[in-house]
Each structure stands twice: as C-alpha cells, then as structure tokens.
Amino acid sequence: MELRGNLLYVLGSHALWIYDVTNPLEPRQIGKLDGLFNGRQIAISGSAACIAARANGLYLVDVSDPRHPRQLSRFDTIELATGVAAAGPVAFVSLRVYGIECVDISDPAQPRHLSLTKTPEAQSSWYDAGKLYVGNWAPCSMSILDLANPRAPELLCNYPLSGYGDGVMATGSLGLASTGHHARIGSPEKRKNNGHGLDLIDLANPLHPKTLSHFHFPPYFSRGNDFWTVRLSGNTAIAADSHNGVFLVDISDRRNPKGVAHLRLPEVPSPAGGVRPDAVSGIAPGNNVVYLSGVRTGLFLAEIPGIQPMNMPDTPPPVIPPAASTSSVPGFFCYDAGGQVRGAAVSGDIAWIAASHAGIHVVRLTDDGIKPLAVHPVPEAYDCKVSDDRLYVAEGANGLAVYQILPEGKLALLGRSQKLPSGELAQLVWRIQGTPYAVVSARTGTLRFFNVSQPDKITQVFTHRQISLLYGDLLCDKLLGGKYIANNWHSGGLAWYDLSGPKPEVANRVVERLNGHLDGMTALNDKLLMLNQGRYVLLPPNQPGPSKTWKRYSAGEPLRGTPTADGSMVAISHRNTGKVSVYDFSNPLAAKPVRQRSWKFDAPPGTVSFWHGRLVIPLSYRGLLLER
C-alpha cells in the first residue's frame, strides 16, 4: 500500500483499491481496478501507479481520477518483478537475482527499458535524492546505486545487514533496513531465525555506510510470506515483519533505539497445520493511525496518537539522457528486434524470434549476417518453437498460438488455446516432437500440457505441480526412451513424464533439492544431461532416485545454466551471469570447455540454438546474435 495526501492505494485480490482517508479512522473506498494479477508492490509517480506483479511484470495505471483508475499498459520486465520504487519519469523494478531494471515511464502508456543493474538479490528498493537503496534478500545486504544516469546506474556499494534484506528506506543521511529470517553472522544455532530486526545506517558517505545500531525483533520463522517493510513517522520507525507482526521503534537516539509497541494481526490457518498470525504485507503511517494490510485478512488500521504521515523531502527525480547508439557485440552478427528478445527457434536457415511486446520477427541466417524477412505485431511473444511446418508461440495473455508457416516468413493463424487461468501469462512453450503435445509454463508453479494435434481445437489435457516455481527454461523437450520427458522443479527435484499413453502422466519423481532455479537439462544422445551443483549427470530414461546413487561428472569448471546439445557440442547459457560457453562432449564422461567459445554478455541470454554449428543467442534488448 501507499498513502499520498488523503488517498490510500492498496493492492489485494488481483485489484487496486483506492480509499479516501480524509477522515483517517474511516477509510472510504472510492475507486477500484480489477485484473491486476499477482500485484506485489506499488509506487506512485505523478498520476501513474506502478505495480510490480512478479511473472506479470509491471502494470502502469492512470490514477489521475481516483474514482476511475484505468490500466494504461503492462510492461514485460526482464524477470519476476518483486518490488518497485518510482521517481519522476523512472520506475525501478526489483528483479531478485537479476537486480534493478530501470524503466522509462515518462509516457506510462508506452514504457521503455532503460537499463539493468546487477545486485546480489533485489527484493525491494527506495529512491532518495538521486540514489536507489536496494534490499537484497538471502545475501543480507543493501546495495546503493547512483542514478545520475538511469541508462547506466553506478553501483556504489553492497553493504552488509544484520539479517535477510528486503524493505529499506532512506531520508537524508539516515538509512533504515527491516531484516528477517536468519542472522548474517554467528554460529548456525545463533543465526537460525535470529535475523529479524531493524538496522539504522549512517549514509553520509554512500561509498562507506556505517551501522549505527540494530534493534532486534523476536525470532520467528515461517516460509511463504517472507517479506519485511519499514516506514518512518518522525522519530518512530514502523516495521512490518510478516507473520511476526508490526513493531514501532523510537529512533530519536540513533545509537540506542527503543521498542514502543508490537501488534500482530488475527490468526489464520497455517499450511503446516494449526494457526499463525496473518502476514503483514503493507504499512502506511497516517494521521494518528497506521494502516496495515493482511495477506488473507484485509485492510486494518491501528489508532496510534502522535503518528503522522511520512515527511518526504521533494528531491529532484532522475533525468533520462538521450539514448546512445546501439553498440555491436564482438564476434557476432546482431539483429535489433526493437524489444526484448526472449526466445528464438531455428528451422533451416530461418530463425523465428519471440520479441515480447515487439511481436514475432522472422529473419534469415546467412554467412554474411542476419537478414530480416517479416514482422508479425502480436501484443506479446514470450517464446516460440518450430515443429514441421508449424510455429508454436507463447503469447502471454492470449495463451498458446499455433501458426502455419508460409514462404518468406509469412504466417497463418491455425488456432489458439484458451487463456490461462487466474491471469497467468503463457511465457514458455515446448513442442514435444513425436507426440501431439505442447507444454506451456507461466513461470508459476504449474506445467500445462496441451494436445495441439488439431490447432483449431487446442485442449489442455494434463497439469502438474511439484514444489517451487518454474523460473525459466527447465524442461527437456526431447523424447527419451521413445516416451519420456523431464523437468527440473528447482527446490522440488526432478519429474519424469510418460507421454506414450492416452494422456500424459507423471512416471517418476525424485523429490530432492537437486538444482538451482536457473539450471536446465537437455537430451544428449539417449541420456538426460542435467546440470547438478556445478557438475553434470547423465541419466537413462525415467531414472529414479535417490540422487546419491547417481554418478556425477566434472567439466573442469562449474557448470550452471540452460544446456542445448548439437551433436557432441553443448552450449550452456546462464541468464543471471550473462555467460554463454561451449563444451565438447565427444567423451560424455569427461566434457571439456572450448575456451575460445566462451563469452560474458551485459544482458541476460536466453536458451541457445545452433545454425550450422554456430550459436544463435536471444540476448534480451541486445537483440538476436549469430556467431560469426
């Protein structure tokens, strides 16, 4: 939630709610906008509400008439949008391990990507006087960015916090950080659940901050709703600590903060059994009141005499300089699609490009470079695959589309699936050769299997959930043993699917914490090549666990990312680090890096394809690359 003047903006139930709080103790709903799925954080800049919505990206809403808010656009952020701050013409979107994406919102109906700056794990951020302060989650730190040029922010420092980082704020030379989960230092026993509290930080020198003090909250551990927020009212810091409740801390003596009050929300059923206090997801100090939002229990107010709205200094917003000319990438031909290139599929000499809001682009690959053929301006194109003479495209809110491929890059629509439920966006698609199935992911917790044998009657025939989310391209879409495919469920391990029957079914599961959320798998000959904790395993079809019985191999350096095989050559792309490397698997038991074919890019690479042995790399806003 966010309070501006007498208006309180609240996210909940896939909607934006606007309340008039002229009478602070009697909020009166005056406006509402539905259809804002997965809304997690909100920031107001002028008449625009910027809403971070995880896999749904960034919603921009016109709130100039609070009685009739209207959606202006939805921007496809580079990764899951967990948090947002805004100042003037720029929104700062937190993308977890990818850092901060700066977005030009000077025209909220046409937002534009400005930059991506890596921080350890950006969860939430706060803008003040030309600086952005970022709470990094598991790394237990706060990053400070200089935003003199939002097209190229400068990382000034990563400063350690007492516990897991999330909500931060700054005013002048004072920084506040609300922390949680486990403490950063100490023995494992002392660290466990002891990271909850409030750090007070001297920001006079942003290159070298200094911790003034730490106020400790009681230990409390509960996964799921694990976020923390801090706001300031005069000399009272108000910290929301999820299920642990809300704490008021007197910080008039910066080196000796004192607890004033503690409030918990009503209890709700816990997934683990029993009950627990509802999680406080948002706070806003008002006139003698603090507004609170509960994840499952709604909007609350706590009457607290003396509390006043935050006094926010009117600091100048960032200024966006003119765009520099797009630079080339040494060693590669480049094609600028005018948008975020998320995926590409190569068939013969033709590459089909999923370029997000810039639509579907079709190019010809040649020894002399990349030649444009056609552009199909669909609203969203997140991913694409080719099978025979058909193109399968994950088109976001419009679901899965199937096209007939015609000469010279032309397409004819054959059919679409129904839209995915609950505002999910079709973002990844895999077409399983030799079967009637395509698999779709919205980067949530569900795989959806569609029968696409009749494109005008696409039907969903099977779904599967395991544990954790599908952050990226984690499925092996090549049949193994004539009937199996496999998926990395991140924290939930490995799942094998049997596609040989009347409908897909789960054939086997290895429910262990095997891989990271950025490690994929591919078929290498008749085995499943799966990256595992920096090494790799080669599994026969439908291999059961436990994983301790598997043989792990080393390539002489850590292997992380999404692999693609082309004969005995395997390319691995890692979206987070920007690294793409090639490995020789002529001896599958002793893979070797091909040193001259290793690159580190300044943008997140997608899954690599091959054309006549050369790499074809989707590289976000740098376009499509073809290895020279």
XYZ file of C-alpha atoms in Angstrom:
628
model
C 0.000 0.000 0.000
C 0.970 3.631 -0.371
C -0.505 6.813 1.104
C -0.418 10.024 -0.919
C -2.231 13.007 0.605
C -5.705 11.817 1.512
C -5.633 8.831 -0.821
C -4.603 5.324 0.220
C -3.673 2.934 -2.608
C -3.936 -0.753 -1.693
C -3.181 -3.911 -3.682
C -5.181 -7.058 -2.999
C -7.270 -9.774 -4.636
C -5.833 -9.031 -8.092
C -7.038 -5.435 -7.862
C -6.050 -1.878 -6.995
C -8.282 -0.342 -4.319
C -8.302 3.412 -3.687
C -9.578 4.837 -0.398
C -10.305 8.382 0.686
C -8.844 8.787 4.192
C -9.771 12.423 4.760
C -11.272 11.020 7.943
C -8.246 8.861 8.919
C -10.275 6.445 11.051
C -12.933 5.840 8.425
C -11.361 4.912 5.077
C -13.904 5.190 2.275
C -13.429 3.204 -0.920
C -13.822 5.480 -3.941
C -12.185 3.519 -6.758
C -11.159 0.053 -7.808
C -9.467 -1.554 -10.813
C -9.661 -5.342 -11.267
C -7.468 -7.577 -13.414
C -4.083 -6.647 -11.914
C -2.883 -10.183 -11.339
C -0.132 -11.036 -8.838
C 0.272 -7.428 -7.669
C 3.007 -7.371 -5.019
C 4.217 -3.774 -4.555
C 3.023 -0.333 -5.608
C 4.717 3.032 -6.129
C 3.078 6.300 -7.206
C 4.780 8.736 -9.577
C 2.682 11.724 -10.601
C -0.628 10.346 -11.852
C 0.768 6.875 -12.560
C 0.604 3.900 -10.228
C 3.441 1.444 -10.887
C 2.585 -2.083 -9.774
C 5.191 -4.854 -9.593
C 3.439 -8.147 -10.307
C 6.052 -10.915 -10.379
C 5.594 -13.019 -13.553
C 3.061 -10.477 -14.859
C 5.725 -7.759 -14.963
C 4.901 -4.100 -14.335
C 1.394 -2.675 -14.590
C 1.033 1.068 -15.170
C -2.278 2.563 -14.074
C -3.649 6.077 -14.558
C -4.911 7.311 -11.176
C -5.459 10.954 -12.169
C -9.152 10.293 -11.472
C -9.024 8.114 -8.350
C -12.676 7.191 -8.799
C -11.977 5.665 -12.187
C -8.436 4.221 -12.335
C -7.578 2.664 -15.683
C -4.782 0.423 -16.864
C -2.510 2.121 -19.389
C -0.055 -0.682 -20.108
C 1.702 -3.772 -18.830
C 5.463 -3.894 -19.290
C 7.331 -7.180 -19.712
C 10.110 -6.928 -17.138
C 13.271 -8.945 -17.737
C 12.496 -11.254 -14.818
C 9.990 -11.669 -11.962
C 9.062 -8.210 -10.663
C 9.119 -8.482 -6.873
C 9.274 -4.794 -5.952
C 9.049 -1.281 -7.345
C 10.019 2.292 -6.493
C 9.449 5.308 -8.726
C 10.608 8.895 -9.119
C 9.556 11.252 -11.879
C 9.952 9.541 -15.251
C 11.639 6.366 -13.976
C 10.354 3.210 -12.298
C 12.888 0.983 -10.554
C 11.812 -2.644 -10.656
C 13.395 -5.232 -8.362
C 14.124 -8.480 -10.212
C 15.637 -10.601 -7.429
C 18.941 -12.137 -8.559
C 18.861 -10.038 -11.743
C 18.994 -6.722 -9.869
C 17.217 -3.484 -10.789
C 15.588 -2.728 -14.131
C 15.107 0.990 -14.817
C 12.013 1.687 -16.922
C 11.144 4.949 -18.661
C 7.556 5.783 -17.644
C 7.511 9.354 -18.956
C 4.722 8.026 -21.202
C 3.070 5.380 -18.993
C 1.160 4.031 -21.973
C 4.457 3.271 -23.729
C 7.040 2.273 -21.077
C 10.558 1.599 -22.298
C 13.526 -0.342 -20.944
C 16.456 1.826 -19.870
C 18.939 -0.442 -18.085
C 19.571 -3.494 -15.935
C 21.976 -3.233 -12.993
C 23.025 -6.363 -11.145
C 22.715 -6.504 -7.361
C 23.012 -9.639 -5.200
C 19.217 -10.276 -4.886
C 16.983 -7.220 -5.211
C 13.724 -7.634 -3.308
C 12.604 -4.037 -2.649
C 14.069 -0.580 -3.181
C 13.732 3.077 -2.175
C 14.612 6.248 -4.084
C 16.038 9.316 -2.342
C 17.971 12.273 -3.773
C 19.482 10.587 -6.808
C 20.283 7.309 -5.072
C 18.474 3.983 -5.039
C 18.701 1.821 -1.922
C 18.077 -1.881 -2.546
C 17.306 -4.596 -0.009
C 18.987 -7.871 -1.043
C 17.275 -10.935 0.378
C 19.424 -14.010 1.178
C 22.747 -12.121 0.662
C 21.801 -9.988 3.720
C 22.866 -6.692 2.192
C 21.798 -3.273 0.972
C 23.002 -2.028 -2.413
C 23.299 1.680 -3.164
C 23.038 2.838 -6.786
C 23.906 6.275 -8.130
C 21.207 7.243 -10.643
C 22.855 10.263 -12.256
C 22.301 8.333 -15.483
C 19.385 5.869 -15.256
C 20.558 4.355 -18.554
C 23.745 3.288 -16.760
C 23.345 3.328 -12.943
C 26.543 3.044 -10.921
C 26.726 0.511 -8.114
C 28.361 2.329 -5.204
C 28.425 -0.460 -2.635
C 26.853 -3.620 -1.261
C 26.599 -3.023 2.470
C 26.027 -5.897 4.934
C 22.830 -6.059 7.006
C 22.070 -7.964 10.187
C 19.674 -10.417 8.538
C 17.956 -11.230 5.266
C 17.229 -7.990 3.411
C 14.014 -6.654 1.917
C 12.379 -3.368 2.894
C 14.693 -0.358 3.067
C 14.238 3.395 3.117
C 16.445 6.472 3.317
C 15.991 10.100 4.167
C 18.996 12.364 4.046
C 21.900 10.621 5.735
C 19.754 8.089 7.618
C 19.050 4.633 6.262
C 16.655 2.056 7.691
C 16.551 -1.628 6.798
C 13.976 -4.121 8.031
C 15.532 -7.589 8.099
C 14.299 -11.122 8.710
C 14.833 -14.871 8.654
C 18.379 -15.788 9.682
C 21.132 -13.578 11.089
C 24.087 -12.901 8.814
C 26.829 -13.790 11.291
C 27.294 -16.177 14.201
C 27.162 -19.929 14.679
C 24.432 -21.825 12.777
C 22.487 -22.197 16.029
C 22.676 -18.484 16.821
C 21.894 -17.406 13.252
C 18.771 -19.521 12.851
C 15.599 -17.359 12.880
C 17.538 -14.506 14.525
C 17.752 -12.110 11.597
C 14.567 -10.197 12.453
C 15.058 -6.570 13.343
C 15.804 -3.039 12.250
C 19.192 -1.670 11.147
C 19.903 2.068 11.455
C 22.617 3.109 8.980
C 24.636 6.289 8.505
C 24.548 7.115 4.771
C 26.602 10.320 4.876
C 29.217 8.571 2.721
C 27.303 6.268 0.335
C 30.545 4.539 -0.617
C 31.155 3.581 3.001
C 27.951 3.409 5.078
C 28.186 2.721 8.800
C 25.788 0.805 11.016
C 24.636 2.980 13.905
C 22.599 0.347 15.743
C 20.367 -2.685 15.419
C 17.052 -3.249 17.169
C 16.281 -6.941 17.475
C 12.787 -8.416 16.981
C 11.774 -11.798 18.467
C 12.774 -14.852 16.387
C 10.032 -16.108 14.086
C 10.405 -18.374 11.065
C 7.710 -19.061 8.521
C 8.299 -19.584 4.804
C 5.961 -18.350 2.099
C 5.095 -14.807 3.137
C 8.702 -13.888 3.891
C 8.984 -10.132 3.398
C 9.737 -7.132 5.585
C 8.954 -3.417 5.230
C 9.917 -0.229 7.081
C 8.387 3.266 7.103
C 9.250 6.353 9.172
C 6.971 8.760 11.067
C 9.008 11.491 12.747
C 11.311 9.608 15.099
C 9.208 6.454 15.068
C 10.189 3.645 12.732
C 7.334 1.303 11.796
C 8.482 -2.130 10.664
C 6.289 -4.897 9.249
C 7.822 -8.321 9.910
C 5.373 -10.583 8.073
C 3.782 -13.118 10.491
C 5.805 -11.623 13.345
C 3.626 -8.511 13.183
C 4.337 -4.785 13.271
C 6.908 -3.118 15.534
C 7.124 0.553 16.484
C 10.652 1.657 17.406
C 11.707 5.007 18.856
C 14.854 6.050 16.972
C 15.280 9.552 18.436
C 18.588 8.243 19.815
C 20.013 6.650 16.659
C 22.536 4.590 18.598
C 20.053 3.336 21.160
C 16.660 2.607 19.560
C 13.865 1.536 21.894
C 10.792 -0.578 21.313
C 7.469 1.234 21.689
C 4.788 -1.249 20.618
C 4.143 -4.571 18.932
C 0.978 -5.633 17.105
C 0.037 -8.882 15.408
C -2.846 -9.482 13.015
C -5.584 -12.079 13.645
C -4.631 -15.722 13.371
C -5.322 -17.732 10.229
C -4.820 -21.430 9.386
C -1.210 -22.371 8.671
C -0.282 -24.691 5.768
C 1.799 -26.644 8.262
C -1.225 -27.159 10.499
C -2.598 -25.139 13.390
C -2.816 -21.357 13.159
C -0.453 -18.415 12.932
C -0.889 -14.629 12.780
C -1.657 -13.376 9.302
C 1.292 -11.829 7.473
C 1.515 -8.045 7.394
C 2.158 -7.253 3.738
C 1.984 -3.458 3.725
C 2.074 -0.462 6.080
C 1.431 3.252 5.746
C 1.521 5.832 8.581
C -1.357 8.335 8.506
C -2.772 10.979 10.840
C -2.706 9.323 14.277
C -3.134 5.964 12.578
C -1.135 3.225 10.895
C -2.787 1.381 8.003
C -1.935 -2.307 7.706
C -2.708 -4.925 5.084
C -3.023 -8.609 5.902
C -2.372 -11.134 3.144
C -5.524 -13.086 3.975
C -7.442 -10.838 6.342
C -7.715 -7.483 4.538
C -7.192 -3.835 5.453
C -6.700 -2.768 9.081
C -5.994 0.456 10.884
C -4.314 0.896 14.246
C -5.094 4.124 16.081
C -1.789 5.432 17.470
C -1.798 9.033 18.766
C 1.166 11.049 17.549
C 1.781 9.077 14.350
C 1.896 11.289 11.261
C 2.298 10.611 7.525
C 5.865 10.344 6.265
C 7.534 13.671 5.573
C 9.055 13.031 2.181
C 11.540 15.700 1.018
C 10.894 16.912 -2.515
C 14.146 15.651 -4.037
C 14.800 16.010 -7.781
C 13.916 12.942 -9.851
C 16.404 11.317 -12.233
C 16.899 12.823 -15.667
C 16.919 10.416 -18.613
C 19.691 11.302 -21.094
C 19.340 10.635 -24.832
C 19.871 7.039 -25.874
C 23.308 6.106 -27.140
C 23.595 4.270 -30.423
C 23.349 0.517 -30.085
C 26.818 -0.987 -29.916
C 27.845 -4.146 -31.725
C 28.835 -7.364 -29.983
C 32.335 -8.567 -30.987
C 32.299 -11.976 -32.600
C 28.621 -11.882 -33.532
C 26.184 -10.565 -36.100
C 23.354 -8.710 -34.323
C 19.688 -8.179 -35.155
C 17.792 -5.495 -33.212
C 14.147 -6.527 -32.856
C 13.159 -3.277 -31.150
C 12.177 -5.086 -27.975
C 13.205 -7.777 -25.530
C 14.284 -10.909 -27.410
C 13.252 -13.709 -25.078
C 13.465 -16.749 -27.310
C 14.275 -17.941 -30.807
C 13.671 -21.109 -32.826
C 15.813 -22.090 -35.794
C 14.464 -24.138 -38.707
C 16.677 -24.482 -41.738
C 18.046 -21.023 -42.464
C 15.112 -19.256 -40.805
C 15.058 -18.009 -37.201
C 11.744 -17.202 -35.545
C 12.153 -14.613 -32.792
C 9.870 -14.043 -29.786
C 10.476 -10.359 -29.032
C 7.951 -9.715 -26.267
C 5.864 -6.573 -26.978
C 7.739 -6.129 -30.280
C 5.990 -9.223 -31.633
C 7.235 -12.127 -33.750
C 10.192 -11.408 -36.023
C 11.364 -13.646 -38.839
C 14.944 -13.499 -40.156
C 17.183 -15.465 -42.494
C 20.567 -16.620 -41.181
C 23.427 -16.350 -43.672
C 27.222 -16.460 -43.664
C 27.134 -12.685 -44.118
C 24.732 -11.899 -41.280
C 21.066 -11.798 -40.306
C 18.582 -10.688 -42.975
C 15.095 -9.509 -41.875
C 12.121 -11.173 -43.590
C 8.942 -10.240 -41.715
C 7.463 -8.858 -38.504
C 4.169 -10.051 -37.046
C 2.942 -7.461 -34.498
C 1.201 -9.637 -31.920
C 0.699 -7.995 -28.485
C 3.177 -10.334 -26.763
C 5.544 -13.081 -27.868
C 7.477 -14.656 -24.993
C 8.762 -17.887 -26.558
C 8.431 -19.937 -29.726
C 9.140 -23.387 -31.130
C 9.026 -24.863 -34.642
C 7.759 -28.345 -35.468
C 7.430 -29.421 -39.105
C 5.668 -26.525 -40.835
C 4.099 -25.002 -37.744
C 5.159 -22.323 -35.285
C 4.065 -22.515 -31.639
C 4.173 -19.210 -29.749
C 3.625 -18.417 -26.062
C 1.675 -15.183 -26.409
C 1.201 -14.096 -22.809
C -2.373 -13.115 -22.019
C -3.516 -14.588 -25.356
C -2.310 -18.069 -24.448
C -0.689 -20.548 -26.846
C -0.954 -19.786 -30.586
C -0.275 -22.176 -33.477
C 0.607 -20.823 -36.922
C 1.049 -22.366 -40.333
C 4.464 -21.391 -41.710
C 4.227 -19.951 -45.222
C 7.008 -18.901 -47.652
C 9.153 -15.833 -46.921
C 8.336 -15.718 -43.215
C 4.596 -15.327 -43.554
C 2.254 -16.912 -41.017
C -1.369 -18.030 -40.981
C -3.050 -18.473 -37.591
C -4.429 -22.001 -37.161
C -5.732 -21.687 -33.618
C -5.213 -20.621 -30.025
C -5.629 -22.241 -26.651
C -7.962 -20.765 -24.116
C -6.404 -18.106 -21.929
C -4.627 -19.491 -18.880
C -6.466 -19.200 -15.547
C -6.033 -16.504 -12.891
C -4.264 -14.066 -15.166
C -1.353 -16.410 -15.906
C 0.678 -15.484 -18.981
C 1.886 -18.116 -21.423
C 5.628 -17.428 -21.270
C 7.439 -20.650 -22.163
C 6.427 -23.274 -24.691
C 7.941 -26.645 -25.589
C 6.679 -28.652 -28.580
C 7.380 -32.337 -27.945
C 8.350 -33.884 -31.295
C 6.731 -37.251 -31.979
C 3.751 -36.540 -29.713
C 0.566 -34.480 -30.006
C 1.638 -32.313 -27.073
C 2.932 -28.846 -26.363
C 3.806 -27.850 -22.815
C 3.288 -24.321 -21.505
C 4.565 -22.536 -18.394
C 3.594 -19.163 -16.953
C 6.734 -19.257 -14.757
C 4.464 -20.037 -11.811
C 4.158 -23.440 -10.150
C 2.279 -25.358 -12.861
C 3.194 -27.147 -16.089
C 0.281 -27.318 -18.550
C 0.148 -29.988 -21.265
C -1.926 -29.226 -24.374
C -2.991 -31.509 -27.195
C -2.204 -29.466 -30.319
C -2.890 -32.131 -32.953
C -5.937 -30.108 -34.001
C -4.823 -26.475 -33.743
C -8.375 -25.172 -34.059
C -9.352 -27.277 -31.023
C -6.391 -26.989 -28.647
C -7.259 -28.679 -25.360
C -5.471 -28.820 -22.025
C -5.146 -32.490 -21.109
C -2.864 -32.570 -18.062
C -1.298 -30.333 -15.419
C 1.400 -30.961 -12.853
C 2.642 -29.112 -9.804
C 5.531 -30.270 -7.682
C 7.436 -27.883 -5.392
C 8.634 -24.355 -6.135
C 8.338 -22.184 -9.245
C 9.339 -22.581 -12.881
C 11.571 -19.545 -13.239
C 12.807 -20.365 -16.719
C 13.578 -22.974 -19.368
C 13.867 -26.004 -17.098
C 12.252 -28.734 -19.203
C 13.912 -31.235 -21.549
C 11.598 -31.336 -24.568
C 13.284 -34.211 -26.456
C 11.764 -37.667 -26.015
C 13.992 -40.148 -24.207
C 13.322 -43.865 -24.478
C 10.668 -43.012 -27.048
C 8.220 -41.703 -24.458
C 9.734 -39.664 -21.581
C 10.498 -36.011 -20.979
C 11.813 -34.480 -17.758
C 11.617 -31.229 -15.797
C 13.744 -29.551 -13.125
C 11.399 -28.374 -10.374
C 14.080 -26.265 -8.708
C 13.722 -26.946 -4.957
C 11.368 -29.830 -5.743
C 13.773 -32.005 -7.710
C 13.203 -33.952 -10.914
C 9.982 -35.170 -12.533
C 9.701 -37.632 -15.424
C 6.592 -37.596 -17.636
C 5.360 -40.509 -19.759
C 3.747 -39.255 -22.991
C 3.018 -42.651 -24.530
C -0.462 -43.243 -23.117
C -3.867 -41.720 -23.878
C -2.758 -38.656 -21.911
C 0.465 -37.543 -20.193
C 1.176 -38.799 -16.706
C 3.884 -38.496 -14.065
C 6.135 -41.533 -14.434
C 8.665 -40.861 -11.684
C 9.673 -38.165 -9.232
C 12.914 -37.506 -7.375
C 11.821 -35.008 -4.739
C 15.125 -33.570 -3.546
C 16.793 -30.183 -3.705
C 18.833 -31.030 -6.786
C 19.307 -27.906 -8.864
C 19.146 -24.160 -8.791
C 16.268 -22.299 -10.390
C 18.440 -21.408 -13.403
C 19.787 -24.877 -14.241
C 18.171 -26.689 -17.150
C 18.550 -30.008 -18.912
C 18.717 -31.417 -22.420
C 18.941 -34.707 -24.279
C 22.443 -35.911 -25.134
C 22.209 -38.982 -27.335
C 19.922 -41.310 -25.376
C 20.580 -39.779 -21.929
C 19.266 -36.843 -19.964
C 22.056 -34.311 -19.436
C 21.225 -32.473 -16.232
C 23.410 -29.870 -14.564
C 23.683 -30.559 -10.862
C 25.520 -28.456 -8.278
C 28.203 -27.342 -10.715
C 28.702 -30.789 -12.232
C 26.535 -32.887 -14.530
C 24.775 -36.228 -14.555
C 23.778 -38.473 -17.487
C 20.553 -40.263 -16.644
C 18.865 -43.068 -18.600
C 15.168 -42.512 -19.321
C 12.933 -42.491 -16.220
C 15.933 -42.859 -13.865
C 14.688 -42.996 -10.245
C 16.408 -41.595 -7.189
C 17.794 -41.104 -4.701
C 20.316 -38.830 -6.368
C 23.152 -40.077 -4.147
C 23.199 -43.195 -6.344
C 23.899 -41.138 -9.492
C 27.355 -40.682 -10.962
C 28.365 -37.020 -11.235
C 30.944 -35.758 -13.720
C 33.095 -32.653 -13.855
C 33.909 -30.476 -16.868
C 36.901 -28.887 -15.135
C 34.858 -25.796 -14.191
C 31.436 -25.212 -12.605
C 28.519 -25.804 -14.979
C 25.409 -23.674 -14.453
C 22.633 -22.621 -16.777
C 20.491 -23.991 -19.588
C 22.210 -26.522 -21.903
C 21.498 -27.097 -25.602
C 23.082 -30.014 -27.475
C 24.176 -30.068 -31.113
C 25.740 -33.451 -31.685
C 28.685 -33.674 -29.289
C 28.796 -29.906 -28.707
C 26.791 -28.408 -25.836
C 26.188 -24.700 -25.301
C 25.209 -23.524 -21.822
C 23.630 -20.118 -21.263
C 23.185 -18.592 -17.833
C 20.639 -15.760 -17.728
C 21.817 -14.412 -14.415
C 25.556 -14.118 -15.054
C 25.259 -13.395 -18.783
C 27.685 -16.194 -19.567
C 27.435 -18.461 -22.636
C 30.002 -21.239 -23.068
C 30.501 -24.214 -25.357
C 31.652 -27.658 -24.174
C 32.895 -30.664 -26.100
C 31.051 -33.824 -25.035
C 32.778 -36.150 -27.517
C 33.622 -38.139 -24.402
C 30.369 -37.751 -22.445
C 32.106 -38.816 -19.238
C 34.769 -36.108 -19.460
C 33.371 -32.955 -21.067
C 35.854 -30.200 -21.878
C 35.312 -26.447 -22.231
C 36.017 -24.929 -25.641
C 37.929 -21.918 -24.325
C 37.708 -19.765 -27.455
C 33.895 -20.080 -27.416
C 33.086 -18.566 -24.041
C 31.506 -15.139 -23.619
C 30.119 -12.947 -20.879
C 27.415 -10.537 -22.023
C 25.966 -7.432 -20.372
C 22.401 -8.676 -20.928
C 20.598 -11.918 -19.983
C 20.940 -14.618 -22.673
C 18.091 -16.995 -23.411
C 18.289 -20.621 -24.486
C 20.846 -21.068 -27.273
C 20.083 -22.621 -30.666
C 22.533 -23.795 -33.338
C 22.784 -22.981 -37.056
C 25.385 -24.988 -38.963
C 27.330 -25.365 -35.722
C 27.187 -21.645 -34.902
C 25.471 -20.254 -31.830
C 22.207 -18.349 -32.157
C 21.597 -16.435 -28.913
C 18.497 -14.499 -27.829
C 20.047 -11.615 -25.854
C 17.230 -9.541 -24.410
C 17.437 -5.897 -25.525
C 20.723 -6.519 -27.347
C 18.718 -8.497 -29.913
C 19.429 -11.817 -31.616
C 23.083 -12.830 -32.029
C 24.583 -15.123 -34.649
C 28.113 -16.357 -34.029
C 30.434 -15.210 -36.814
